[in-house]
Short mmCIF file of C-alpha atoms in Angstrom, two decimals:
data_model
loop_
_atom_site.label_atom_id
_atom_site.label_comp_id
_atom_site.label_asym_id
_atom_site.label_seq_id
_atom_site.Cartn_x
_atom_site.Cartn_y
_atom_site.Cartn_z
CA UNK A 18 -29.48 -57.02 10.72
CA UNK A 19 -29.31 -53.94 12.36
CA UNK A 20 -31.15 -52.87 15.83
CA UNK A 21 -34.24 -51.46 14.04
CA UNK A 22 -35.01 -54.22 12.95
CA UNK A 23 -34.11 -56.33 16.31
CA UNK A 24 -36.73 -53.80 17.81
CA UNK A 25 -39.54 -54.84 16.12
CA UNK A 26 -39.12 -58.11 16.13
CA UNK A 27 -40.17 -58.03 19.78
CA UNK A 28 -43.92 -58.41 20.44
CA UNK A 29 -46.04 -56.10 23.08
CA UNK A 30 -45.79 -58.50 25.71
CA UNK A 31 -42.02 -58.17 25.52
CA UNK A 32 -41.92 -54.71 26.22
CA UNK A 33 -44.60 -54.80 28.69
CA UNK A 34 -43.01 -57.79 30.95
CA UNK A 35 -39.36 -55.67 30.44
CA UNK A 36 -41.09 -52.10 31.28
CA UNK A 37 -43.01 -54.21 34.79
CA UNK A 38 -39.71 -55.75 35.93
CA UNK A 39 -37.64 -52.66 35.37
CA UNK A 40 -40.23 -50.35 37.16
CA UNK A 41 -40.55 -52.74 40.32
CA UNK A 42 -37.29 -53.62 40.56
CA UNK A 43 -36.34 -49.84 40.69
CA UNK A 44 -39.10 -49.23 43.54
CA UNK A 45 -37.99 -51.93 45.12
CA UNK A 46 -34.48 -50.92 45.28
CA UNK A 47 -35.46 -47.44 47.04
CA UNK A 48 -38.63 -49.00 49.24
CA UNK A 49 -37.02 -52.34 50.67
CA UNK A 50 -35.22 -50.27 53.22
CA UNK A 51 -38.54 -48.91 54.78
CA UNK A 52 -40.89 -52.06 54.53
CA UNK A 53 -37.87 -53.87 56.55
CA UNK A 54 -38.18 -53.46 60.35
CA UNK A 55 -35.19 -51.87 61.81
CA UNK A 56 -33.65 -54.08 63.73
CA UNK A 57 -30.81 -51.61 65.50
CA UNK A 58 -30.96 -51.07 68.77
CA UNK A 59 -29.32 -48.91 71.51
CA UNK A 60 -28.16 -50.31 74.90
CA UNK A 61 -27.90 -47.89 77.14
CA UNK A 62 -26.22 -48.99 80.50
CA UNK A 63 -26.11 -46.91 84.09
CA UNK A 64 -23.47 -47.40 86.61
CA UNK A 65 -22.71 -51.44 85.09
CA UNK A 66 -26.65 -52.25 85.50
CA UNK A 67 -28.70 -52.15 81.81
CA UNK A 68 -31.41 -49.20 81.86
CA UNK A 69 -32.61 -48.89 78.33
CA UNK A 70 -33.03 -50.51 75.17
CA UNK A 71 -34.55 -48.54 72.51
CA UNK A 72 -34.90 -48.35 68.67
CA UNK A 73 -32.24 -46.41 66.37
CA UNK A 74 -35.20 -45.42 64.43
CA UNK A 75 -37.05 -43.50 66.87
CA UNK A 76 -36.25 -40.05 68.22
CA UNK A 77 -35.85 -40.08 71.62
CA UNK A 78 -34.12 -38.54 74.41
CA UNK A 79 -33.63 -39.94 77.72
CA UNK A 80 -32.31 -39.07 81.53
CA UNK A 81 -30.24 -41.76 83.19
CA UNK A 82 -28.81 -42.19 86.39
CA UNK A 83 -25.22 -42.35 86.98
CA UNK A 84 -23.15 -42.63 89.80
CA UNK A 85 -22.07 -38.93 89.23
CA UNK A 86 -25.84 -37.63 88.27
CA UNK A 87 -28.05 -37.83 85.32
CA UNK A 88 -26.78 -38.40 81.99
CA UNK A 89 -29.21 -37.08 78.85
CA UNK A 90 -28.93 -38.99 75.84
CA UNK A 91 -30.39 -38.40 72.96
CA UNK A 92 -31.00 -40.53 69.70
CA UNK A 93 -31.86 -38.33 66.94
CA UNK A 94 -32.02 -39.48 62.71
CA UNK A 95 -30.74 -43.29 63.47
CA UNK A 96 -27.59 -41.69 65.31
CA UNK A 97 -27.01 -40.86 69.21
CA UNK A 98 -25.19 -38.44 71.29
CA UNK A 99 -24.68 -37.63 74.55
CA UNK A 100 -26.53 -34.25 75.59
CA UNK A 101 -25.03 -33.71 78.51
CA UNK A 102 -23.53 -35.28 81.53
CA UNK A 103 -22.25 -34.24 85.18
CA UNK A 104 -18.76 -35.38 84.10
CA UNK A 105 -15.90 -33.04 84.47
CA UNK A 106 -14.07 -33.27 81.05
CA UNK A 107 -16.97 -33.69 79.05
CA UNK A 108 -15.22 -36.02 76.44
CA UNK A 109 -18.69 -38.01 76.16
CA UNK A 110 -20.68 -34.79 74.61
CA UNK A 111 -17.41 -33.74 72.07
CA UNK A 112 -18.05 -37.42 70.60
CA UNK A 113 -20.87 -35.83 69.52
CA UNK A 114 -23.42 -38.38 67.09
CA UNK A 115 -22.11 -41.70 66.23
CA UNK A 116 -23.99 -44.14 63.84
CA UNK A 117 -22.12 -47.81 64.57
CA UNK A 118 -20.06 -48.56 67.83
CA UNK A 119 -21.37 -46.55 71.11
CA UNK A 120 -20.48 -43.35 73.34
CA UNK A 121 -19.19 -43.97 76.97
CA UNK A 122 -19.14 -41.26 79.49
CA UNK A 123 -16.78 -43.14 81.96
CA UNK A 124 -16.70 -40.77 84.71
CA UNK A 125 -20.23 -41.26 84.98
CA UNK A 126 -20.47 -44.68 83.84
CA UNK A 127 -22.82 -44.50 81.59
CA UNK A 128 -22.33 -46.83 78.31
CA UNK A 129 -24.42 -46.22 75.65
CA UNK A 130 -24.06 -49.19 72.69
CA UNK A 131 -25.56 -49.90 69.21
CA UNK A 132 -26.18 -52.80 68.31
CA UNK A 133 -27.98 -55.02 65.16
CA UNK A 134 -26.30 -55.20 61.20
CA UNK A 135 -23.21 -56.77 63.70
CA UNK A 136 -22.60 -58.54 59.98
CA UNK A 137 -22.31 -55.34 58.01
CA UNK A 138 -20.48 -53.71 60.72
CA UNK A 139 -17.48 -55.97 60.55
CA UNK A 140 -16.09 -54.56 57.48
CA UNK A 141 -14.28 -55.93 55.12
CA UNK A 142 -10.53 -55.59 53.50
CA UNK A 143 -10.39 -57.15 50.96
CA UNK A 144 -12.08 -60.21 48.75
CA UNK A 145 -11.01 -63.22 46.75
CA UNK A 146 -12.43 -65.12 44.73
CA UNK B 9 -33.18 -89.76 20.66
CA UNK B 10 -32.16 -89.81 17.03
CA UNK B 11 -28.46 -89.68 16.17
CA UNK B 12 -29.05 -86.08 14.86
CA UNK B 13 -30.25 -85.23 18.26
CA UNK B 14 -27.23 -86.35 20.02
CA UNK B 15 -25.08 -84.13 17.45
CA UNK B 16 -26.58 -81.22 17.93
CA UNK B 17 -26.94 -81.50 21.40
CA UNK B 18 -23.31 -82.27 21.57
CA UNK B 19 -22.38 -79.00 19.74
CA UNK B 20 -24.40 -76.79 21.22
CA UNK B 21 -23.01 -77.89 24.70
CA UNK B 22 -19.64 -77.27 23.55
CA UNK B 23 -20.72 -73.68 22.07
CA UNK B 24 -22.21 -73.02 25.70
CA UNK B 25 -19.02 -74.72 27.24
CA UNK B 26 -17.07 -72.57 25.49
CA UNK B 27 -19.13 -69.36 26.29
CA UNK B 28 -19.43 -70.14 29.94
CA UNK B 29 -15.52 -70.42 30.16
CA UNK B 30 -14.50 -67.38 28.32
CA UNK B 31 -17.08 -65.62 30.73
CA UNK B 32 -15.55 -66.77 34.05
CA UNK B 33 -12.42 -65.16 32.17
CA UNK B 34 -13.76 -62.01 32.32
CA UNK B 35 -13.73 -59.92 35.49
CA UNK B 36 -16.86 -59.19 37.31
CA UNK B 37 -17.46 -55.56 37.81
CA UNK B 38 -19.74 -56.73 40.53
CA UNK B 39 -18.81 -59.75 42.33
CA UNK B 40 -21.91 -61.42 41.65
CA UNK B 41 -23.02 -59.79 38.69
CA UNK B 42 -22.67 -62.42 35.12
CA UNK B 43 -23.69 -61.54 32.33
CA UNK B 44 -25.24 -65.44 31.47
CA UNK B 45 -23.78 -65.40 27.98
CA UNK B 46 -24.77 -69.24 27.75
CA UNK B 47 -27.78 -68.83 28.51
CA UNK B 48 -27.82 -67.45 24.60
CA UNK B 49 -27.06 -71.19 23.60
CA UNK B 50 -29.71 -72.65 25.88
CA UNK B 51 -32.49 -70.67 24.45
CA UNK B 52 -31.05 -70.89 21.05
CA UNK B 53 -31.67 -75.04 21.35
CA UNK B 54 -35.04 -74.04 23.14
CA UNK B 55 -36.32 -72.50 20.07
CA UNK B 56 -35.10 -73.98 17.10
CA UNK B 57 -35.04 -77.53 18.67
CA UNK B 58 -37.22 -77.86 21.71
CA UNK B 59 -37.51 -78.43 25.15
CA UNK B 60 -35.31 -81.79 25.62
CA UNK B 61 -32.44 -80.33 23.75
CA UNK B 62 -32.78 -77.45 25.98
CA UNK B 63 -32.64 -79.21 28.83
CA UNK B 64 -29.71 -81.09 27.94
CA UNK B 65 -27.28 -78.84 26.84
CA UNK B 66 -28.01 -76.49 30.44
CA UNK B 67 -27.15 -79.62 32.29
CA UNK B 68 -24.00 -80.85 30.36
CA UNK B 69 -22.67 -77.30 30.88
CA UNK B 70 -23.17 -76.82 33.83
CA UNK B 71 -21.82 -80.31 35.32
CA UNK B 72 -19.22 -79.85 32.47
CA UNK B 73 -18.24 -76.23 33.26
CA UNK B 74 -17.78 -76.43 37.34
CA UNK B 75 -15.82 -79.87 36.55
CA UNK B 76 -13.31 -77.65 34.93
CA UNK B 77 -13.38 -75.08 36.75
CA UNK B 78 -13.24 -77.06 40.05
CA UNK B 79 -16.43 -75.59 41.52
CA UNK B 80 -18.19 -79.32 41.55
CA UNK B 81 -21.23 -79.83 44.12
CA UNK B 82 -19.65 -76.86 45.79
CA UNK B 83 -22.22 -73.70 46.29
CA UNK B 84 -21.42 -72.11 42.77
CA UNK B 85 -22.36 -75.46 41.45
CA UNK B 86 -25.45 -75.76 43.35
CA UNK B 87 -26.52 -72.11 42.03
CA UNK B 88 -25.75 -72.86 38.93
CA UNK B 89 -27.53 -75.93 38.48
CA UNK B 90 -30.43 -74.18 39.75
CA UNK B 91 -30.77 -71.20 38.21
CA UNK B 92 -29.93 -73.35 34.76
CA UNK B 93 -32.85 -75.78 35.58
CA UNK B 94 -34.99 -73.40 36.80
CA UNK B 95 -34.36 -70.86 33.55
CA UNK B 96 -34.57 -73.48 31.12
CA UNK B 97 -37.52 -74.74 32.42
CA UNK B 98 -39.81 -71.38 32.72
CA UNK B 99 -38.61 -70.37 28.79
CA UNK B 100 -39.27 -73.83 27.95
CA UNK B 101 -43.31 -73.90 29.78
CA UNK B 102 -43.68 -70.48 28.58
CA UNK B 103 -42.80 -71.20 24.49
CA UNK B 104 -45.19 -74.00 24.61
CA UNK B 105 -47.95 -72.55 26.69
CA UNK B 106 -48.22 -69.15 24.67
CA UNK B 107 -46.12 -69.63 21.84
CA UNK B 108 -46.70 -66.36 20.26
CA UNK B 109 -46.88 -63.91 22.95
CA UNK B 110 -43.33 -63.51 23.52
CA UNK B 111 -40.29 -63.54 21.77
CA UNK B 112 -36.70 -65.10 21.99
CA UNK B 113 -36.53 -61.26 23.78
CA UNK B 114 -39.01 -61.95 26.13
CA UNK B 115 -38.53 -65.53 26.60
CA UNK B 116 -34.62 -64.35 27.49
CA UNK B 117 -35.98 -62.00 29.94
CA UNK B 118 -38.22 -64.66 31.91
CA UNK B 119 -35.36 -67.04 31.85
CA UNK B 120 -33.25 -64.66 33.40
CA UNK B 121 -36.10 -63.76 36.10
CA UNK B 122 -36.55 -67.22 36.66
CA UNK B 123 -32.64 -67.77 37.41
CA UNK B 124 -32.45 -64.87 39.64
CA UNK B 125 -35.45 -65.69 41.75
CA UNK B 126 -33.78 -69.91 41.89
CA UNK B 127 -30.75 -68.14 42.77
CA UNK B 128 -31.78 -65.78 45.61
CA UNK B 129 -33.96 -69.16 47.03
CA UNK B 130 -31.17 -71.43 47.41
CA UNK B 131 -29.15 -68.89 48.78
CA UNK B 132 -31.43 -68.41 51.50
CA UNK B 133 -31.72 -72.17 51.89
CA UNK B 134 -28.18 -73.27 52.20
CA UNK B 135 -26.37 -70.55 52.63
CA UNK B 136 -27.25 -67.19 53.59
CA UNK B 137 -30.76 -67.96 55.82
CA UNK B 138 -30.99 -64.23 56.35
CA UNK B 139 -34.45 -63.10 54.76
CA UNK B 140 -33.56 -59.10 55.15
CA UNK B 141 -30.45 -59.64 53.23
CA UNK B 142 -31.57 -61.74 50.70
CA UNK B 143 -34.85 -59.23 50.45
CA UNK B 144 -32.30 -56.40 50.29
CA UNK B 145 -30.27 -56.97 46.94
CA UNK B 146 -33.49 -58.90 45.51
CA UNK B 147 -34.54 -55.86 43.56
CA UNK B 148 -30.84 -54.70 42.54
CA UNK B 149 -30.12 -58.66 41.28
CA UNK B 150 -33.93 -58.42 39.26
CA UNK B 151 -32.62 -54.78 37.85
CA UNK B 152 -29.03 -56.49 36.74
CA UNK B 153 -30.83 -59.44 35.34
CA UNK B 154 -33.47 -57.93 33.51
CA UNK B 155 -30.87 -55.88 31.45
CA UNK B 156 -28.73 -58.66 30.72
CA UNK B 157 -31.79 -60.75 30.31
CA UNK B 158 -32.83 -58.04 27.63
CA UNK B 159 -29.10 -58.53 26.05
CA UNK B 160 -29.22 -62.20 25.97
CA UNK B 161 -32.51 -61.88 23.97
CA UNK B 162 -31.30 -59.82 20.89
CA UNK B 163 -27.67 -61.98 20.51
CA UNK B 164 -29.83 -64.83 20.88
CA UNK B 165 -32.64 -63.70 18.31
CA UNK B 166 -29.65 -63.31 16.01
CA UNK B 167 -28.30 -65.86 16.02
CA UNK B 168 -31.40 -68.07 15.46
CA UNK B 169 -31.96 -65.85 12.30
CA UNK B 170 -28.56 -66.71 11.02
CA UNK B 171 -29.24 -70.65 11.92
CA UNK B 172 -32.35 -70.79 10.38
CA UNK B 173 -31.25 -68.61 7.59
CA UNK B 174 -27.84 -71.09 7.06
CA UNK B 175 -29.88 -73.90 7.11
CA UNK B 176 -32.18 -72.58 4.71
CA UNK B 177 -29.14 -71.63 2.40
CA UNK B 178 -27.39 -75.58 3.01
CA UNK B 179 -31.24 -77.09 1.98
CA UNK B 180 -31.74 -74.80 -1.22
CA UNK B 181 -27.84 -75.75 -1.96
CA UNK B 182 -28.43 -79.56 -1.89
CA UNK B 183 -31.87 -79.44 -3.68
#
């Protein structure tokens, strides 16, 4: 029996059901990601007291008050940098944009966090089974 | 049941035994990702001997199967069962509701979608109770299964023909 034949052994149905899955499984894998709400958030803290928390998913840039001056920081493309600050070293804005974790500009103390997917964030090594 | 029953269903639960074991063999190129080679023997039963039968043999191997491989009432075994019950049960109301619409093809194909979907729900029950990540590798698990659904479907259809056809030959033979 060779796959010719296998073929049309199937009816219309067949194909149409296996055609339907295929096609909304496939959307499904690239559309999931934008029907789900984003649930990522930054944290941004000034001088130990919280001052913002806004969504990764929206660009935004804020001014914040530290005990040095105002600290800009900017969240850009679901990632977030430090624009500038009054800090003398500027180690904060040569981070430049992080995606997971945070950016601190201790001189300033300004702590800027993200937080959310804490699950997928742990990472992994290895697995058994 | 008649005695013939019990045979067959006795065989065929060994044949899907024996599938299901050589499969765990096998490793996973995705972690979650089987290929449901048994299911082959389950649909098999489904169509040449009915529903029952079916039913049966998915339940002997799967009780059977995570006995020896130690997996008993644990989560695997709860999945499997399942997904088994749940598969067997959708090819099984399908055949008899609109016999001729699909074939063993399609029929492999719902079972498959119907063992997925089980799947994903008791995961989110018992163990995962996360509804983005579950709604997140829902399509990719649909995608996998579909394929091997569509696999399933032509071994199985093959090797009904080659049942019925050896039957055929053993009845002409003995006439």
């Amino acid at each position: 029996m060779n796959l010719r034949t296998l073929l049309d052994k199937t009816t219309a149905a067949d194909r149409l059901f296996f055609l339907l899955l295929i096609i909304l499984s496939l959307s499904g894998i690239f559309f999931i990601r934008e029907i789900l709400p984003e649930s990522q958030t930054v944290l941004i803290d000034a001088d130990g007291k919280p001052a913002y928390v806004l969504p990764l998913n929206e660009d935004k840039t804020v001014s914040v008050e530290g005990s040095e001056g105002k600290t800009i920081v900017e969240i850009r493309g679901k990632r977030v940098r430090i624009m500038d600050s009054p800090c003398r070293n500027k180690l904060c804005i040569r981070q430049g944009w992080v995606e997971t974790g945070g950016v601190v500009c201790l001189p300033n103390k300004v702590v800027v966090t993200i937080r959310g997917h804490e699950e997928n964030d742990r990472g992994v090594d290895a697995v058994t089974r | 049941m008649q005695l013939r029953d019990k045979y067959r269903i006795a065989l065929l639960s060994a044949f899907a035994l024996g599938i299901h074991g050589i499969e765990s063999l096998f490793p996973a190129p995705i972690p979650w990702l089987r290929l449901g080679f048994a299911n082959i023997i389950t649909l098999a039963t489904l169509v040449l001997y009915g529903m029952y039968p079916a039913i049966m043999v998915t339940l002997i191997r799967v009780i059977l199967g995570s006995l020896f491989s130690g997996t008993f009432l644990g989560p695997a075994f709860l999945l499997s069962l399942g997904g088994g019950i749940a598969s067997t049960l959708a090819m099984g109301l399908v055949l008899s509701a609109v016999p001729r619409l699909f074939s063993v093809v399609g029929l492999s194909i719902i079972g498959a979608l119907f063992h997925n979907i089980s799947q994903l729900i008791i995961a989110y029950f018992f163990f995962v109770q996360r509804i983005e990540a579950i709604l997140l590798i829902t399509p990719f698990i649909i995608l996998l299964g579909t394929l091997t659904g569509t696999l399933n479907g032509f071994i199985s259809e093959m090797l009904i023909n080659n049942l019925k056809n050896s039957a055929q030959t053993i009845q002409n033979v003995s006439q």
